[in-house]
Structures are given as structure tokens and as C-alpha cells.
Amino acid sequence: MRYYKLLFLGLVVFGNLKAYSQAPADSVLTLQQCIDLAIKNNLDVKKSELQMQTQEIAYNQARENLLPSINGNVSHNISNGRSQDPTNYNYVTQQITYAQYNLNSNLTLFNGMSLINNIKRYSLAYQAGKMDFQQAKDLVTLNVITAYLQVLDNEDLLKATDIQVEQAQKQVDRLAILNKDGATPPATLYDLKGTLATSKIGAVNTKAAMGISKINLLQIMNVPLDKSVKLARLSADQLPGSYDKNAEEIYAKALNDLALVKAYDLRLKSAEKEVKSAKGALWPTISAFGSLATNYSSTGNTGYYSQLKNNYSSGFGVGLSIPVLNYFQNRNKVALARIDLQTAKYNNDFTKIQLKQNIDQAYINMTSALERYHLLRDQVDAYAESYRIAEVKFNSGAITSVDFVIAKSNYDQANTNLINARYDYFIRTKILDYYQGNLAL
């Protein structure tokens, strides 16, 4: 009985762990849940985290280089024939068994501040790695938001096309009765049947687009495809109004808050410290050293432990190493570090120039999307009234089916364009939020 209880518990725990790594079946996922899953599963985020951990280790090593080095050596030897007795340094001709024990330590006191600048260099590189990690998470978040809104866009379009099909079906049913009684020409009925088929084709295409957009979202989240997954609708207060910042304000905030910009700024500072560290190798190095030693020989007159105690010795000192000529390695390292610094400057400048261009383009896209949305709202209102009047006239026989079909097509297309424009504007605002390092939901 206890075995089955443990087995059941294990299955429950495993099932919970597995469920956490994928989209819950038959559930409604919020936007935040989708983002959390994507960040947890995305391989680019995971690789960025590993890179950050690598840089953290390099930073820790740079700090630990300030510690003294301590090394121990133990050797046991057998010598045959004429050899020197390690205890009294006399030559003897016999077999000697001897052992040596050494403990050495070395501490760098000064090396042109190379170690200190290395610590600063790797500290800045580690901070840049953190920003890269945040940048990877921000990009995934932006991609999830965009894909999520695309699914909602297609869901709204599908609802609109279903209404269009329903309206067209009612007209076809009404005209079929009238045509049966001979009260309307057959051509009118066939015109409306064609409109019904067009509406159904639109619904099929929209349903396919919705499925593809949901697959795209799940792929970004890196979870198995599950068609039963549903997305929570966004409330009205989550839909943005007019954007309250201009392009210059967005760019200024991006320079201070965007993880991408921070990462390149930190790398530039790290490259500056790399040059100083390389220059430090041109200076003399002052170090302190010490040692402990003892030995044993089979030629000794006392026992093993007594010899180790009696042969004990120690020493310490201070050394000065002056680099005179080392194949110009140190000077070439300085030259390479300066090249790395110049490369970091170019990368930093290029990132900011490209950022300004991207923000200007994104802002124009956002303002155009907002203008298009307002114009389409007016267009929908106008075509809605036109369609209402055309339907009344068509039902009373005052206009032809061609005029009615044109009015309905205009209204349907305007509705579709309005839905697309609404979500397009929402996505454009989120792109601008991303550039400001602010993707709050």
C-alpha cells in the first residue's frame, strides 16, 4: 500500500512540473502568463543567462586574483649508485630513499594597478551581461505581446465575419422565399448567394489566420501546440489612448533606460579599463613570497618523524620583476586593447544612431496608425448608416441587388479595416514602450 502511495505522489509531482513548462490545456491564458512561459522556455533567454553567468565567474576570478597563491609539493624518491645525500649534501655510493615536502606562497603587492583595473573591467562586463539578459527578456516580451494581440485581432475579425455571414444568410433566406413566390428576380437571389459565399470565404480565411497566429504565439512561448488554449481578452482600460510622448522624449528616455543602450555603454567603460589593465603590465611587479620545507633521508640517524621535525626550514622575501624585453607582448596587448576600445566606441555610436532611426520610424508608424484608426471609425459610422439605408431600400425594392451588395461590402470592409487598425495602433505603442524600457502591462 505504501508503494502505491509513493507512486501516486510521484506522478502528481511530475505532472505538476510538466504542466508548469507548457500551456495548460483547456485553460484561459492571460498576457502575463504567456510572457512568463515564454521567458522561462525561450532558448535565447537561457543562452543569455548562461553568458551572464560566465561573465560573473570571470569577475569573481578577477577579484580572487588579489589573493595569495599557495602551493604544496611532495616528492618521494629512491636513488641508486653515487648520489648526493639531501640531508647533509655529501656524496655517497648507496641506495637512498628520501622525501621532500614544500609549501610555497606568493602575493602580488603591485603590478601597475593591472589587477585592480581587471576587476573593474570584468565588473563592468558582468553588468553589461545583466543588461543583455534583460534585453533578451524584453525582446521576448515584445514578441509575445505582438503575437498575443495578433491572435485577439483575428478573433475579433472572425466574430465580425461570422456576423457578416449571418446577415448575408438572412437576406438569402428571405430572397429564396420571395423567389419561390416569383416576387423577386432570380438574378437578385444569385447576387446575394454570391455575397454569402464571399462572406463565408472571408470567415474561413480569418479562421485559418487565427490558427496560424495562435501557433506563432505558442512557438514563441516554446510550448507544444494545443488548439484548446484560449487567451484572456484585454479590458478596456488596457487599450491605449493617444500617446503622450514625442519621438525626442522617447529617444532621451531610451538612452537612460533601455537595456540595449546600457549594455553598450558598460562595454565601452569595460574596454577603457582593459586598456589600463594592459598598460599595467609595462610596470615592474612587486611581490612577496614565502616557503616552508622539510625532508627525510634513509641515511639519517633518526626516525622519519624526527627528521621531518629537525629538517624544518622556512623563508620569506620580497621580489621585484622588471619587464625589459618580452617579445613586445605587453606593448602589443596594449595596442590590441586600444583597438577593442575603438571598436566598442563605434558599436556604442552605431547603436545610438540606429536607435534614433528606429524610434523615429516607429513613432511615425504609431501616429499614422492612430490617424488611420480615427479615420476608419468615421468611415465605419458612415458606411453603417449607408448600409442601413441600402438594406431598407433593397427590402422595399427601391434599389438593385448590385447597389445593396456594394453597400454591404463597403461596410464589411470598413469594419475589418477598423479592427486591424485598432490592434495595429496597440502594437505600435508597445514598440515605443519597449524603446523606453517600459513594457508594463
GROMACS .gro file of C-alpha atoms in nm:
model
  441
    1MET     CA    1   0.000   0.000   0.000
    2ARG     CA    2   0.283   0.238   0.087
    3TYR     CA    3   0.445   0.169  -0.253
    4TYR     CA    4   0.128   0.276  -0.437
    5LYS     CA    5   0.103   0.591  -0.226
    6LEU     CA    6   0.459   0.689  -0.315
    7LEU     CA    7   0.398   0.610  -0.682
    8PHE     CA    8   0.085   0.823  -0.684
    9LEU     CA    9   0.267   1.111  -0.515
   10GLY     CA   10   0.549   1.091  -0.768
   11LEU     CA   11   0.307   1.102  -1.060
   12VAL     CA   12   0.132   1.405  -0.913
   13VAL     CA   13   0.459   1.595  -0.861
   14PHE     CA   14   0.586   1.503  -1.210
   15GLY     CA   15   0.257   1.605  -1.364
   16ASN     CA   16   0.268   1.942  -1.192
   17LEU     CA   17   0.625   2.005  -1.305
   18LYS     CA   18   0.541   1.912  -1.662
   19ALA     CA   19   0.229   2.124  -1.663
   20TYR     CA   20   0.425   2.426  -1.547
   21SER     CA   21   0.651   2.409  -1.852
   22GLN     CA   22   0.372   2.407  -2.105
   23ALA     CA   23   0.047   2.587  -2.172
   24PRO     CA   24  -0.232   2.447  -1.952
   25ALA     CA   25  -0.485   2.251  -2.154
   26ASP     CA   26  -0.846   2.377  -2.174
   27SER     CA   27  -0.746   2.696  -1.993
   28VAL     CA   28  -0.752   3.069  -2.047
   29LEU     CA   29  -0.406   3.222  -2.056
   30THR     CA   30  -0.353   3.586  -1.964
   31LEU     CA   31  -0.097   3.800  -2.140
   32GLN     CA   32   0.127   3.794  -1.831
   33GLN     CA   33   0.113   3.414  -1.814
   34CYS     CA   34   0.215   3.392  -2.179
   35ILE     CA   35   0.509   3.625  -2.115
   36ASP     CA   36   0.620   3.427  -1.810
   37LEU     CA   37   0.609   3.100  -2.001
   38ALA     CA   38   0.798   3.247  -2.295
   39ILE     CA   39   1.075   3.389  -2.076
   40LYS     CA   40   1.102   3.059  -1.890
   41ASN     CA   41   1.122   2.847  -2.206
   42ASN     CA   42   1.289   3.071  -2.463
   43LEU     CA   43   1.632   2.940  -2.563
   44ASP     CA   44   1.775   3.284  -2.646
   45VAL     CA   45   1.692   3.397  -2.293
   46LYS     CA   46   1.853   3.084  -2.149
   47LYS     CA   47   2.170   3.134  -2.357
   48SER     CA   48   2.186   3.497  -2.249
   49GLU     CA   49   2.158   3.389  -1.886
   50LEU     CA   50   2.444   3.143  -1.931
   51GLN     CA   51   2.657   3.416  -2.088
   52MET     CA   52   2.580   3.640  -1.791
   53GLN     CA   53   2.686   3.362  -1.553
   54THR     CA   54   3.011   3.319  -1.749
   55GLN     CA   55   3.087   3.688  -1.708
   56GLU     CA   56   3.007   3.667  -1.338
   57ILE     CA   57   3.263   3.387  -1.299
   58ALA     CA   58   3.522   3.597  -1.485
   59TYR     CA   59   3.450   3.888  -1.248
   60ASN     CA   60   3.486   3.664  -0.943
   61GLN     CA   61   3.815   3.529  -1.076
   62ALA     CA   62   3.947   3.884  -1.127
   63ARG     CA   63   3.877   3.961  -0.761
   64GLU     CA   64   4.025   3.633  -0.644
   65ASN     CA   65   4.347   3.712  -0.829
   66LEU     CA   66   4.424   3.953  -0.543
   67LEU     CA   67   4.457   3.656  -0.307
   68PRO     CA   68   4.797   3.493  -0.248
   69SER     CA   69   4.879   3.171  -0.427
   70ILE     CA   70   4.959   2.872  -0.205
   71ASN     CA   71   5.103   2.550  -0.348
   72GLY     CA   72   5.234   2.237  -0.185
   73ASN     CA   73   5.480   1.984  -0.328
   74VAL     CA   74   5.555   1.631  -0.206
   75SER     CA   75   5.813   1.402  -0.361
   76HIS     CA   76   5.940   1.053  -0.263
   77ASN     CA   77   6.248   0.925  -0.443
   78ILE     CA   78   6.486   0.626  -0.448
   79SER     CA   79   6.843   0.685  -0.568
   80ASN     CA   80   7.096   0.411  -0.655
   81GLY     CA   81   7.470   0.445  -0.705
   82ARG     CA   82   7.664   0.760  -0.638
   83SER     CA   83   7.436   1.044  -0.542
   84GLN     CA   84   7.411   1.341  -0.306
   85ASP     CA   85   7.251   1.288   0.031
   86PRO     CA   86   6.979   1.555   0.053
   87THR     CA   87   7.015   1.582   0.431
   88ASN     CA   88   7.388   1.666   0.451
   89TYR     CA   89   7.469   1.719   0.080
   90ASN     CA   90   7.758   1.466   0.092
   91TYR     CA   91   7.808   1.225  -0.194
   92VAL     CA   92   7.755   0.858  -0.107
   93THR     CA   93   7.750   0.539  -0.309
   94GLN     CA   94   7.450   0.351  -0.183
   95GLN     CA   95   7.076   0.331  -0.225
   96ILE     CA   96   6.900   0.631  -0.070
   97THR     CA   97   6.532   0.669  -0.002
   98TYR     CA   98   6.435   1.029   0.063
   99ALA     CA   99   6.130   1.254   0.073
  100GLN     CA  100   6.083   1.629   0.034
  101TYR     CA  101   5.788   1.845   0.145
  102ASN     CA  102   5.747   2.207   0.033
  103LEU     CA  103   5.480   2.473   0.083
  104ASN     CA  104   5.516   2.794  -0.120
  105SER     CA  105   5.315   3.112  -0.127
  106ASN     CA  106   5.328   3.421  -0.346
  107LEU     CA  107   5.138   3.752  -0.320
  108THR     CA  108   5.141   4.032  -0.577
  109LEU     CA  109   5.184   4.366  -0.399
  110PHE     CA  110   5.196   4.593  -0.704
  111ASN     CA  111   5.178   4.540  -1.080
  112GLY     CA  112   5.086   4.878  -1.222
  113MET     CA  113   4.726   4.852  -1.097
  114SER     CA  114   4.668   4.583  -1.359
  115LEU     CA  115   4.479   4.356  -1.117
  116ILE     CA  116   4.259   4.640  -0.987
  117ASN     CA  117   4.173   4.757  -1.338
  118ASN     CA  118   4.099   4.398  -1.436
  119ILE     CA  119   3.847   4.376  -1.154
  120LYS     CA  120   3.677   4.696  -1.275
  121ARG     CA  121   3.688   4.570  -1.633
  122TYR     CA  122   3.517   4.240  -1.557
  123SER     CA  123   3.273   4.403  -1.317
  124LEU     CA  124   3.153   4.630  -1.598
  125ALA     CA  125   3.139   4.335  -1.839
  126TYR     CA  126   2.927   4.145  -1.586
  127GLN     CA  127   2.691   4.442  -1.555
  128ALA     CA  128   2.669   4.450  -1.935
  129GLY     CA  129   2.583   4.080  -1.929
  130LYS     CA  130   2.296   4.157  -1.693
  131MET     CA  131   2.169   4.417  -1.939
  132ASP     CA  132   2.198   4.165  -2.224
  133PHE     CA  133   1.991   3.922  -2.018
  134GLN     CA  134   1.729   4.190  -1.958
  135GLN     CA  135   1.735   4.282  -2.327
  136ALA     CA  136   1.668   3.920  -2.424
  137LYS     CA  137   1.372   3.908  -2.187
  138ASP     CA  138   1.241   4.242  -2.319
  139LEU     CA  139   1.256   4.121  -2.680
  140VAL     CA  140   1.069   3.802  -2.591
  141THR     CA  141   0.811   4.009  -2.402
  142LEU     CA  142   0.761   4.238  -2.701
  143ASN     CA  143   0.728   3.940  -2.937
  144VAL     CA  144   0.472   3.776  -2.709
  145ILE     CA  145   0.268   4.097  -2.680
  146THR     CA  146   0.269   4.138  -3.058
  147ALA     CA  147   0.170   3.774  -3.120
  148TYR     CA  148  -0.093   3.786  -2.844
  149LEU     CA  149  -0.255   4.096  -2.992
  150GLN     CA  150  -0.246   3.937  -3.336
  151VAL     CA  151  -0.450   3.645  -3.203
  152LEU     CA  152  -0.701   3.885  -3.046
  153ASP     CA  153  -0.714   4.079  -3.371
  154ASN     CA  154  -0.800   3.765  -3.566
  155GLU     CA  155  -1.057   3.662  -3.303
  156ASP     CA  156  -1.233   3.998  -3.346
  157LEU     CA  157  -1.213   3.964  -3.723
  158LEU     CA  158  -1.364   3.617  -3.700
  159LYS     CA  159  -1.654   3.749  -3.493
  160ALA     CA  160  -1.708   4.024  -3.750
  161THR     CA  161  -1.702   3.778  -4.042
  162ASP     CA  162  -1.945   3.548  -3.858
  163ILE     CA  163  -2.185   3.841  -3.824
  164GLN     CA  164  -2.140   3.919  -4.193
  165VAL     CA  165  -2.219   3.556  -4.282
  166GLU     CA  166  -2.526   3.563  -4.058
  167GLN     CA  167  -2.655   3.884  -4.216
  168ALA     CA  168  -2.593   3.755  -4.567
  169GLN     CA  169  -2.764   3.424  -4.482
  170LYS     CA  170  -3.077   3.606  -4.361
  171GLN     CA  171  -3.100   3.800  -4.685
  172VAL     CA  172  -3.051   3.485  -4.892
  173ASP     CA  173  -3.321   3.304  -4.692
  174ARG     CA  174  -3.561   3.596  -4.737
  175LEU     CA  175  -3.495   3.621  -5.110
  176ALA     CA  176  -3.525   3.245  -5.155
  177ILE     CA  177  -3.883   3.266  -5.024
  178LEU     CA  178  -3.959   3.567  -5.244
  179ASN     CA  179  -3.804   3.399  -5.546
  180LYS     CA  180  -4.010   3.087  -5.485
  181ASP     CA  181  -4.323   3.302  -5.494
  182GLY     CA  182  -4.198   3.485  -5.802
  183ALA     CA  183  -4.174   3.817  -5.615
  184THR     CA  184  -3.807   3.879  -5.696
  185PRO     CA  185  -3.587   3.810  -5.999
  186PRO     CA  186  -3.359   3.503  -5.975
  187ALA     CA  187  -3.057   3.722  -6.055
  188THR     CA  188  -3.110   3.912  -5.730
  189LEU     CA  189  -3.109   3.588  -5.533
  190TYR     CA  190  -2.790   3.471  -5.703
  191ASP     CA  191  -2.619   3.805  -5.635
  192LEU     CA  192  -2.691   3.760  -5.264
  193LYS     CA  193  -2.579   3.398  -5.274
  194GLY     CA  194  -2.251   3.517  -5.420
  195THR     CA  195  -2.220   3.769  -5.138
  196LEU     CA  196  -2.290   3.493  -4.886
  197ALA     CA  197  -2.016   3.277  -5.039
  198THR     CA  198  -1.774   3.571  -5.024
  199SER     CA  199  -1.854   3.621  -4.657
  200LYS     CA  200  -1.803   3.250  -4.586
  201ILE     CA  201  -1.468   3.253  -4.766
  202GLY     CA  202  -1.365   3.551  -4.555
  203ALA     CA  203  -1.464   3.361  -4.240
  204VAL     CA  204  -1.262   3.056  -4.349
  205ASN     CA  205  -0.957   3.269  -4.425
  206THR     CA  206  -0.985   3.456  -4.095
  207LYS     CA  207  -1.020   3.131  -3.901
  208ALA     CA  208  -0.705   2.999  -4.069
  209ALA     CA  209  -0.521   3.322  -3.990
  210MET     CA  210  -0.631   3.297  -3.627
  211GLY     CA  211  -0.497   2.941  -3.607
  212ILE     CA  212  -0.165   3.044  -3.757
  213SER     CA  213  -0.132   3.341  -3.521
  214LYS     CA  214  -0.203   3.114  -3.222
  215ILE     CA  215   0.062   2.869  -3.343
  216ASN     CA  216   0.307   3.158  -3.375
  217LEU     CA  217   0.235   3.266  -3.017
  218LEU     CA  218   0.283   2.913  -2.881
  219GLN     CA  219   0.607   2.877  -3.075
  220ILE     CA  220   0.742   3.196  -2.920
  221MET     CA  221   0.643   3.053  -2.581
  222ASN     CA  222   0.819   2.728  -2.683
  223VAL     CA  223   0.528   2.511  -2.570
  224PRO     CA  224   0.355   2.224  -2.756
  225LEU     CA  225   0.073   2.315  -2.991
  226ASP     CA  226  -0.263   2.297  -2.813
  227LYS     CA  227  -0.562   2.426  -3.008
  228SER     CA  228  -0.777   2.423  -2.695
  229VAL     CA  229  -0.575   2.704  -2.535
  230LYS     CA  230  -0.772   3.028  -2.512
  231LEU     CA  231  -0.649   3.380  -2.446
  232ALA     CA  232  -0.796   3.623  -2.195
  233ARG     CA  233  -0.946   3.933  -2.351
  234LEU     CA  234  -0.793   4.268  -2.263
  235SER     CA  235  -1.011   4.504  -2.064
  236ALA     CA  236  -1.096   4.850  -2.193
  237ASP     CA  237  -0.853   5.025  -1.958
  238GLN     CA  238  -0.565   4.828  -2.110
  239LEU     CA  239  -0.628   4.972  -2.456
  240PRO     CA  240  -0.415   5.285  -2.509
  241GLY     CA  241  -0.537   5.631  -2.594
  242SER     CA  242  -0.328   5.898  -2.761
  243TYR     CA  243   0.046   5.850  -2.697
  244ASP     CA  244   0.172   6.116  -2.456
  245LYS     CA  245   0.538   6.142  -2.566
  246ASN     CA  246   0.706   6.262  -2.882
  247ALA     CA  247   0.999   6.099  -3.060
  248GLU     CA  248   1.265   6.315  -2.891
  249GLU     CA  249   1.132   6.238  -2.544
  250ILE     CA  250   1.121   5.866  -2.624
  251TYR     CA  251   1.481   5.872  -2.751
  252ALA     CA  252   1.603   6.061  -2.444
  253LYS     CA  253   1.437   5.805  -2.216
  254ALA     CA  254   1.574   5.517  -2.423
  255LEU     CA  255   1.929   5.643  -2.375
  256ASN     CA  256   1.881   5.621  -1.998
  257ASP     CA  257   1.655   5.319  -1.956
  258LEU     CA  258   1.685   5.077  -2.250
  259ALA     CA  259   1.886   4.768  -2.155
  260LEU     CA  260   2.045   4.751  -2.500
  261VAL     CA  261   2.195   5.100  -2.468
  262LYS     CA  262   2.311   5.035  -2.112
  263ALA     CA  263   2.488   4.719  -2.224
  264TYR     CA  264   2.691   4.901  -2.491
  265ASP     CA  265   2.775   5.188  -2.253
  266LEU     CA  266   2.903   4.938  -1.997
  267ARG     CA  267   3.108   4.755  -2.261
  268LEU     CA  268   3.270   5.084  -2.361
  269LYS     CA  269   3.370   5.151  -1.999
  270SER     CA  270   3.494   4.794  -1.968
  271ALA     CA  271   3.714   4.842  -2.277
  272GLU     CA  272   3.862   5.156  -2.118
  273LYS     CA  273   3.960   4.954  -1.811
  274GLU     CA  274   4.105   4.684  -2.038
  275VAL     CA  275   4.349   4.941  -2.181
  276LYS     CA  276   4.456   5.050  -1.832
  277SER     CA  277   4.499   4.688  -1.726
  278ALA     CA  278   4.717   4.616  -2.030
  279LYS     CA  279   4.932   4.924  -1.958
  280GLY     CA  280   4.983   4.799  -1.602
  281ALA     CA  281   5.183   4.504  -1.739
  282LEU     CA  282   5.450   4.753  -1.857
  283TRP     CA  283   5.527   4.844  -1.494
  284PRO     CA  284   5.754   4.646  -1.259
  285THR     CA  285   5.584   4.388  -1.042
  286ILE     CA  286   5.649   4.374  -0.669
  287SER     CA  287   5.558   4.052  -0.493
  288ALA     CA  288   5.607   3.890  -0.157
  289PHE     CA  289   5.685   3.522  -0.123
  290GLY     CA  290   5.738   3.266   0.149
  291SER     CA  291   5.810   2.896   0.181
  292LEU     CA  292   5.813   2.607   0.428
  293ALA     CA  293   6.017   2.291   0.368
  294THR     CA  294   6.137   1.972   0.532
  295ASN     CA  295   6.280   1.639   0.417
  296TYR     CA  296   6.367   1.283   0.512
  297SER     CA  297   6.650   1.051   0.407
  298SER     CA  298   6.717   0.685   0.475
  299THR     CA  299   7.079   0.780   0.554
  300GLY     CA  300   6.968   0.984   0.855
  301ASN     CA  301   7.044   0.875   1.210
  302THR     CA  302   6.693   0.941   1.343
  303GLY     CA  303   6.344   0.824   1.257
  304TYR     CA  304   6.107   0.953   0.990
  305TYR     CA  305   5.908   1.200   1.200
  306SER     CA  306   6.212   1.318   1.390
  307GLN     CA  307   6.387   1.405   1.064
  308LEU     CA  308   6.082   1.592   0.938
  309LYS     CA  309   6.086   1.796   1.258
  310ASN     CA  310   6.462   1.855   1.266
  311ASN     CA  311   6.495   1.938   0.894
  312TYR     CA  312   6.221   2.200   0.902
  313SER     CA  313   6.308   2.531   0.730
  314SER     CA  314   6.123   2.845   0.629
  315GLY     CA  315   6.187   3.161   0.436
  316PHE     CA  316   6.023   3.474   0.303
  317GLY     CA  317   6.118   3.770   0.091
  318VAL     CA  318   6.014   4.043  -0.149
  319GLY     CA  319   6.083   4.025  -0.521
  320LEU     CA  320   6.093   4.283  -0.798
  321SER     CA  321   6.031   4.181  -1.159
  322ILE     CA  322   6.107   4.442  -1.425
  323PRO     CA  323   5.978   4.377  -1.778
  324VAL     CA  324   6.261   4.464  -2.015
  325LEU     CA  325   6.201   4.268  -2.333
  326ASN     CA  326   5.935   4.001  -2.367
  327TYR     CA  327   5.891   3.980  -2.744
  328PHE     CA  328   5.692   4.308  -2.720
  329GLN     CA  329   5.398   4.105  -2.593
  330ASN     CA  330   5.290   4.363  -2.336
  331ARG     CA  331   5.300   4.653  -2.582
  332ASN     CA  332   5.106   4.454  -2.838
  333LYS     CA  333   4.846   4.372  -2.574
  334VAL     CA  334   4.807   4.744  -2.512
  335ALA     CA  335   4.766   4.803  -2.886
  336LEU     CA  336   4.502   4.530  -2.911
  337ALA     CA  337   4.319   4.671  -2.608
  338ARG     CA  338   4.310   5.013  -2.776
  339ILE     CA  339   4.163   4.855  -3.087
  340ASP     CA  340   3.899   4.685  -2.869
  341LEU     CA  341   3.824   5.025  -2.712
  342GLN     CA  342   3.780   5.191  -3.052
  343THR     CA  343   3.556   4.905  -3.165
  344ALA     CA  344   3.345   4.948  -2.851
  345LYS     CA  345   3.313   5.322  -2.927
  346TYR     CA  346   3.199   5.252  -3.282
  347ASN     CA  347   2.949   4.991  -3.161
  348ASN     CA  348   2.816   5.231  -2.900
  349ASP     CA  349   2.778   5.516  -3.151
  350PHE     CA  350   2.621   5.289  -3.412
  351THR     CA  351   2.371   5.153  -3.158
  352LYS     CA  352   2.257   5.503  -3.064
  353ILE     CA  353   2.231   5.618  -3.427
  354GLN     CA  354   2.032   5.309  -3.521
  355LEU     CA  355   1.817   5.351  -3.210
  356LYS     CA  356   1.730   5.709  -3.309
  357GLN     CA  357   1.637   5.597  -3.660
  358ASN     CA  358   1.424   5.309  -3.531
  359ILE     CA  359   1.242   5.532  -3.283
  360ASP     CA  360   1.171   5.798  -3.548
  361GLN     CA  361   1.032   5.529  -3.780
  362ALA     CA  362   0.832   5.365  -3.501
  363TYR     CA  363   0.686   5.699  -3.394
  364ILE     CA  364   0.576   5.781  -3.750
  365ASN     CA  365   0.418   5.436  -3.775
  366MET     CA  366   0.236   5.491  -3.444
  367THR     CA  367   0.099   5.835  -3.538
  368SER     CA  368  -0.008   5.705  -3.880
  369ALA     CA  369  -0.182   5.409  -3.716
  370LEU     CA  370  -0.367   5.641  -3.477
  371GLU     CA  371  -0.479   5.872  -3.759
  372ARG     CA  372  -0.586   5.573  -3.964
  373TYR     CA  373  -0.783   5.438  -3.668
  374HIS     CA  374  -0.972   5.767  -3.617
  375LEU     CA  375  -1.049   5.798  -3.989
  376LEU     CA  376  -1.170   5.438  -4.006
  377ARG     CA  377  -1.405   5.494  -3.711
  378ASP     CA  378  -1.566   5.778  -3.904
  379GLN     CA  379  -1.575   5.561  -4.215
  380VAL     CA  380  -1.745   5.275  -4.029
  381ASP     CA  381  -2.009   5.512  -3.892
  382ALA     CA  382  -2.074   5.648  -4.241
  383TYR     CA  383  -2.088   5.308  -4.411
  384ALA     CA  384  -2.303   5.169  -4.130
  385GLU     CA  385  -2.566   5.432  -4.197
  386SER     CA  386  -2.529   5.383  -4.574
  387TYR     CA  387  -2.575   5.008  -4.532
  388ARG     CA  388  -2.880   5.057  -4.310
  389ILE     CA  389  -3.046   5.282  -4.567
  390ALA     CA  390  -2.949   5.048  -4.853
  391GLU     CA  391  -3.097   4.750  -4.668
  392VAL     CA  392  -3.428   4.931  -4.614
  393LYS     CA  393  -3.442   5.036  -4.978
  394PHE     CA  394  -3.342   4.691  -5.101
  395ASN     CA  395  -3.606   4.521  -4.891
  396SER     CA  396  -3.865   4.759  -5.034
  397GLY     CA  397  -3.738   4.707  -5.391
  398ALA     CA  398  -3.615   5.066  -5.434
  399ILE     CA  399  -3.257   4.968  -5.532
  400THR     CA  400  -3.100   4.675  -5.713
  401SER     CA  401  -2.907   4.392  -5.555
  402VAL     CA  402  -2.586   4.534  -5.703
  403ASP     CA  403  -2.626   4.857  -5.507
  404PHE     CA  404  -2.708   4.663  -5.191
  405VAL     CA  405  -2.406   4.432  -5.234
  406ILE     CA  406  -2.177   4.734  -5.282
  407ALA     CA  407  -2.311   4.900  -4.966
  408LYS     CA  408  -2.270   4.580  -4.765
  409SER     CA  409  -1.918   4.517  -4.898
  410ASN     CA  410  -1.813   4.872  -4.811
  411TYR     CA  411  -1.946   4.835  -4.457
  412ASP     CA  412  -1.790   4.491  -4.406
  413GLN     CA  413  -1.451   4.603  -4.536
  414ALA     CA  414  -1.456   4.917  -4.322
  415ASN     CA  415  -1.528   4.704  -4.013
  416THR     CA  416  -1.238   4.474  -4.095
  417ASN     CA  417  -1.001   4.768  -4.151
  418LEU     CA  418  -1.109   4.928  -3.823
  419ILE     CA  419  -1.035   4.612  -3.623
  420ASN     CA  420  -0.693   4.580  -3.786
  421ALA     CA  421  -0.615   4.948  -3.728
  422ARG     CA  422  -0.708   4.924  -3.360
  423TYR     CA  423  -0.466   4.640  -3.289
  424ASP     CA  424  -0.202   4.786  -3.519
  425TYR     CA  425  -0.203   5.105  -3.311
  426PHE     CA  426  -0.186   4.900  -2.989
  427ILE     CA  427   0.120   4.712  -3.117
  428ARG     CA  428   0.289   5.036  -3.228
  429THR     CA  429   0.251   5.186  -2.881
  430LYS     CA  430   0.405   4.875  -2.723
  431ILE     CA  431   0.705   4.905  -2.954
  432LEU     CA  432   0.758   5.261  -2.830
  433ASP     CA  433   0.716   5.139  -2.470
  434TYR     CA  434   0.989   4.883  -2.537
  435TYR     CA  435   1.231   5.153  -2.655
  436GLN     CA  436   1.175   5.334  -2.324
  437GLY     CA  437   1.250   5.019  -2.124
  438ASN     CA  438   0.889   5.015  -2.006
  439LEU     CA  439   0.680   4.717  -2.112
  440ALA     CA  440   0.439   4.729  -1.818
  441LEU     CA  441   0.110   4.553  -1.892
   0.00000   0.00000   0.00000
